[in-house]
Short mmCIF file of C-alpha atoms and ligand atoms in Angstrom, two decimals:
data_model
loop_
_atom_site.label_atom_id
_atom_site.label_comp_id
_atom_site.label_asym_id
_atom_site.label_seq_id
_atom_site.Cartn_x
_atom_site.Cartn_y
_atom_site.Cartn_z
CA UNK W 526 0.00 0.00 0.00
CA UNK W 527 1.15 3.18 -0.59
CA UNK W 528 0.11 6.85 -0.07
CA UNK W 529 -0.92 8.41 -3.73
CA UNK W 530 -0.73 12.15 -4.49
CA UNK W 531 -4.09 14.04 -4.91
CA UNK W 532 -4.76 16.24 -7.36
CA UNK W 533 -5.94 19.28 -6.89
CA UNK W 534 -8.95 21.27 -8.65
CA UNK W 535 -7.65 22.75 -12.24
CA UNK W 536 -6.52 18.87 -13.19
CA UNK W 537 -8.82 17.81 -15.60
CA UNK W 538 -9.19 14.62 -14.26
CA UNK W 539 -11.80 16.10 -11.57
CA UNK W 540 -13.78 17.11 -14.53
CA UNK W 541 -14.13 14.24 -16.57
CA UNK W 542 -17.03 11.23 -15.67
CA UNK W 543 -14.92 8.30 -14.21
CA UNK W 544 -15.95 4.92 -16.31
CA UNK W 545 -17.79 2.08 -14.55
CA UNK W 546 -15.56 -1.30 -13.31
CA UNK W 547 -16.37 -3.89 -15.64
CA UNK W 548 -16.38 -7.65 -15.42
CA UNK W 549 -13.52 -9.29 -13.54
CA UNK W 550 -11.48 -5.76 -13.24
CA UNK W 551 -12.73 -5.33 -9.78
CA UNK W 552 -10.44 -8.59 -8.90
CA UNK W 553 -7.53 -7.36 -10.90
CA UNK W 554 -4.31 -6.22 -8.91
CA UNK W 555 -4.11 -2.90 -10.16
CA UNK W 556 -7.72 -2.24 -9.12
CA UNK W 557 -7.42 -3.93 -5.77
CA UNK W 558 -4.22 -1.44 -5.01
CA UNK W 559 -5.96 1.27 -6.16
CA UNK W 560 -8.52 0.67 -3.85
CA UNK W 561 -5.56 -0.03 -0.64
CA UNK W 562 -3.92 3.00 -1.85
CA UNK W 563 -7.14 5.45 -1.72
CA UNK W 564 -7.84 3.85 1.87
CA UNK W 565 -4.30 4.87 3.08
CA UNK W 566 -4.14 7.77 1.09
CA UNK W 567 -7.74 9.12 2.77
CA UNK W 568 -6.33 8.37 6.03
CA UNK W 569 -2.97 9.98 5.49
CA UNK W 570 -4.87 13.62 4.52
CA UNK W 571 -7.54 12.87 7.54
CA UNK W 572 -10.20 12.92 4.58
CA UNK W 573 -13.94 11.52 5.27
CA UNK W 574 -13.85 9.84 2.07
CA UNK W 575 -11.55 9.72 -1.14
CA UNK W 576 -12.73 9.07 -5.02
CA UNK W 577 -10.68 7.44 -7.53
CA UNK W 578 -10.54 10.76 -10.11
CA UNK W 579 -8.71 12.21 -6.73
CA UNK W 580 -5.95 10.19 -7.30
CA UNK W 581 -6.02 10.67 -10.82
CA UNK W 582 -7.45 7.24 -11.64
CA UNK W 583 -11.06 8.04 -13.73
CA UNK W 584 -13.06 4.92 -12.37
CA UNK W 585 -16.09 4.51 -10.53
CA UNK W 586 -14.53 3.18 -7.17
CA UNK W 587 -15.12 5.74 -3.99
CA UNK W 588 -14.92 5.28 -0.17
CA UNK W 589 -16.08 6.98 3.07
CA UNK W 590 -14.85 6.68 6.63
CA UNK W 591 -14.77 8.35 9.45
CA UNK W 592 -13.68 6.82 12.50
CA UNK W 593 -12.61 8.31 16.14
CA UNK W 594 -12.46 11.96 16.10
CA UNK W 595 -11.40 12.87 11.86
CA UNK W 596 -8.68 16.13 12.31
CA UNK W 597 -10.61 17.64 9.42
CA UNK W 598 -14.37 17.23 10.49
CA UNK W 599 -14.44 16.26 14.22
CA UNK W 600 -18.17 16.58 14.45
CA UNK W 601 -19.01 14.24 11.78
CA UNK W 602 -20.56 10.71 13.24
CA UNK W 603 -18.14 8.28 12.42
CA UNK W 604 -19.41 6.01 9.56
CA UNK W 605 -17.31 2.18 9.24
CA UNK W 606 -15.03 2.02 5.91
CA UNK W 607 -17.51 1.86 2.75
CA UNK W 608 -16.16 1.11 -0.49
CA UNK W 609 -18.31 1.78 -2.96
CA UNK W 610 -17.75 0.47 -6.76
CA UNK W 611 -19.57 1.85 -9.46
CA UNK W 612 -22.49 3.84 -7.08
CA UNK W 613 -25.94 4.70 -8.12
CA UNK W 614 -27.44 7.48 -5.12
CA UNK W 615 -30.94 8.11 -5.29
CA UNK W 616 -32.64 10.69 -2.75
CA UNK W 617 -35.16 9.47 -0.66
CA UNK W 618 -37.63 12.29 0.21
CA UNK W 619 -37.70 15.90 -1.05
CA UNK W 620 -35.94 17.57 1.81
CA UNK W 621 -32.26 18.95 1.52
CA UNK W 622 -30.14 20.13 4.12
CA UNK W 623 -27.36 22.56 3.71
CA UNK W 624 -23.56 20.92 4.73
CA UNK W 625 -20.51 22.90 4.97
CA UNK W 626 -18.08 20.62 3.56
CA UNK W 627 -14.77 21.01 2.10
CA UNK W 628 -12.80 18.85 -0.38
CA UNK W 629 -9.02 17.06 -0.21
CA UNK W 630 -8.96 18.40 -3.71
CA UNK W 631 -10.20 22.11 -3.16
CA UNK W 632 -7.64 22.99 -0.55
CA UNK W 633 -8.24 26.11 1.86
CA UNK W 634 -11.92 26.54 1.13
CA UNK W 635 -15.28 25.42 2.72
CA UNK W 636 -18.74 26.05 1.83
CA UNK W 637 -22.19 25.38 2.29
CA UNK W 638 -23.79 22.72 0.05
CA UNK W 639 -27.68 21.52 -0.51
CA UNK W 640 -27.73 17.84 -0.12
CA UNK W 641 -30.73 15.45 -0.33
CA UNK W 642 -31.16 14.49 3.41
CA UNK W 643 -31.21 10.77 3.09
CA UNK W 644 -30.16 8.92 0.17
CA UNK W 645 -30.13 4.79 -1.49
CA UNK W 646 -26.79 4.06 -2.48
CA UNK W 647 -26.32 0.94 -4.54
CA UNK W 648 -23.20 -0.43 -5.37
CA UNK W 649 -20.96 -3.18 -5.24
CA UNK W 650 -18.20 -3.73 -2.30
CA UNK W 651 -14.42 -4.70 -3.27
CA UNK W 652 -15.13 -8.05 -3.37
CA UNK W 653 -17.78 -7.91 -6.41
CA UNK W 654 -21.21 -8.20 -3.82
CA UNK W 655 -23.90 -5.93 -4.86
CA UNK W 656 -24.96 -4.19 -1.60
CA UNK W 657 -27.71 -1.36 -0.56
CA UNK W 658 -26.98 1.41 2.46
CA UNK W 659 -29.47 4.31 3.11
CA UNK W 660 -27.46 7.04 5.06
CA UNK W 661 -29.21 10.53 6.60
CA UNK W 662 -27.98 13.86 7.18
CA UNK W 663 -24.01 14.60 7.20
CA UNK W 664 -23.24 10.68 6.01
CA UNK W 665 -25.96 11.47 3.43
CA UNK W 666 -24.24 14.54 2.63
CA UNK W 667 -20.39 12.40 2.27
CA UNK W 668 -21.70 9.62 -0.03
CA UNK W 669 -23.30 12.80 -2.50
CA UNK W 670 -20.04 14.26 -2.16
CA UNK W 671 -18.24 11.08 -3.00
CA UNK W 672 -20.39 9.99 -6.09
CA UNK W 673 -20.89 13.75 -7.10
CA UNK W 674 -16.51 13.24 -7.90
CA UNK W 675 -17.47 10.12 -10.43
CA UNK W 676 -19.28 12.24 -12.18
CA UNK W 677 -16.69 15.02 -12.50
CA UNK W 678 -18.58 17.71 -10.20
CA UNK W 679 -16.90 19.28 -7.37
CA UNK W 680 -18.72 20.75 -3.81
CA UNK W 681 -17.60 23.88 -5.17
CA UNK W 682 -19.95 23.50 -8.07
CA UNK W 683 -22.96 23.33 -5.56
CA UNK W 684 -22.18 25.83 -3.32
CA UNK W 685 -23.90 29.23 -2.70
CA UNK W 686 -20.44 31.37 -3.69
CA UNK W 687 -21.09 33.81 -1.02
CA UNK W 688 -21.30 31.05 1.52
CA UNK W 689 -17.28 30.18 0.42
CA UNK W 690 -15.13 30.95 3.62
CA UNK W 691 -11.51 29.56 4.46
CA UNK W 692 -10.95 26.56 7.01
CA UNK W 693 -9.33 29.67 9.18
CA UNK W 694 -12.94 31.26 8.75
CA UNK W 695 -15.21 28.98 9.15
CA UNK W 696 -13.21 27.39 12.64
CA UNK W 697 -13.78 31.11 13.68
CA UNK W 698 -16.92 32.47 12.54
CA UNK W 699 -19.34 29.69 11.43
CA UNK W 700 -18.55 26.25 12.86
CA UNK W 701 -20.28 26.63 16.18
CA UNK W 702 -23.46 27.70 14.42
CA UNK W 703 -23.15 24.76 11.96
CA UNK W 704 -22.28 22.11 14.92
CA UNK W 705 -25.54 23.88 16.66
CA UNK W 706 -27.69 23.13 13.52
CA UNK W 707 -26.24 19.65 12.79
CA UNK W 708 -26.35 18.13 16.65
CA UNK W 709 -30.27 19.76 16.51
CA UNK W 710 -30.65 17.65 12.82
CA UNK W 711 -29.06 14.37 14.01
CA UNK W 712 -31.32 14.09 17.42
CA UNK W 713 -34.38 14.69 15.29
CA UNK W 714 -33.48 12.18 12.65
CA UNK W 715 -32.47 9.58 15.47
CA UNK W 716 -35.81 10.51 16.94
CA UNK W 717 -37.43 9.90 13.41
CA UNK W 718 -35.35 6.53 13.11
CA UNK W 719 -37.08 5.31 16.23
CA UNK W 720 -33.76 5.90 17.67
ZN1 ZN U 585 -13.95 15.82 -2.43
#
């Protein structure tokens, strides 16, 4: 395993739609240390998740986690390693919910982002199995994030532009008000959930 670069927004490989995993390429070697190398990579830049285009590969392969406290987004719930090969999201609901989020690949800024507050995400795991996971709120907001880079869209794209602030900015001015409005969202979907 080894720790790939990123690439940063401006490469064109952010831009372009990453093609579906076909067949047996999932098995392959170079597939299956893609996918090692995006889970050490993540973890070596404190990410909550990591897409393939990031590392300038243009498949369908992505990934979340977030375990113990993440440097970047310490008030995210933690969510178990997902790897998700070629993802289809669809929003359950009408509702959105606006996430600050940031991006490995946009360093320095944040902004606020309307994300369909509970998603379907179908996909197949590393091993080939097709599996099903319906996340809500901020993990909703992650997997969006995650698929949104497969399809060569960045947060940035989403964003309200006047709602862009630096890390420095947002640690300052608006991340007690978000924490307020995302512990208030999380005990009324756990409430919803039946807890
Ligand atoms: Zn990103």
């Amino acid at each position: 395993m080894s720790v790939r670069e990123i690439v940063t927004i401006g490469d064109p490989v952010l831009r372009e739609p990453a093609r579906e995993i076909e067949g047996d390429e999932l098995a392959s070697a170079a597939v299956q240390e893609l996918i090692d190398d995006m889970i050490e990579t993540k973890r070596a830049a404190d990410g909550a998740g990591i897409a393939a285009p990031q590392v300038g590969e243009s498949l369908r392969i992505a990934l979340a986690e977030v375990e113990g406290v993440n440097r970047r987004y310490p008030y995210k719930p933690p969510i178990p390693l997902t790897v998700i090969v070629n993802p289809v999201i669809e929003p359950i609901g009408a509702e959105t919910v606006a996430i600050n989020e940031g991006c490995l690949s946009v360093p320095g800024l944040r902004g606020e982002v309307p994300r369909h507050l509970r998603v379907r995400v179908r996909y197949r795991d590393r091993e080939g199995a097709e599996r099903e996971l319906v996340a809500s709120g901020m993990t909703a907001g992650t997997f969006q994030h995650e698929v949104d880079h497969l399809d060569g869209v960045l947060f940035c794209d989403r964003a309200d532009p006047r709602s862009f602030s630096t890390w420095e900015q947002f640690e300052r001015r608006h991340r007690d008000g978000f924490v307020r409005r995302m512990e208030a969202l999380t005990e009324r979907l756990t409430a919803e959930d039946g807890g």
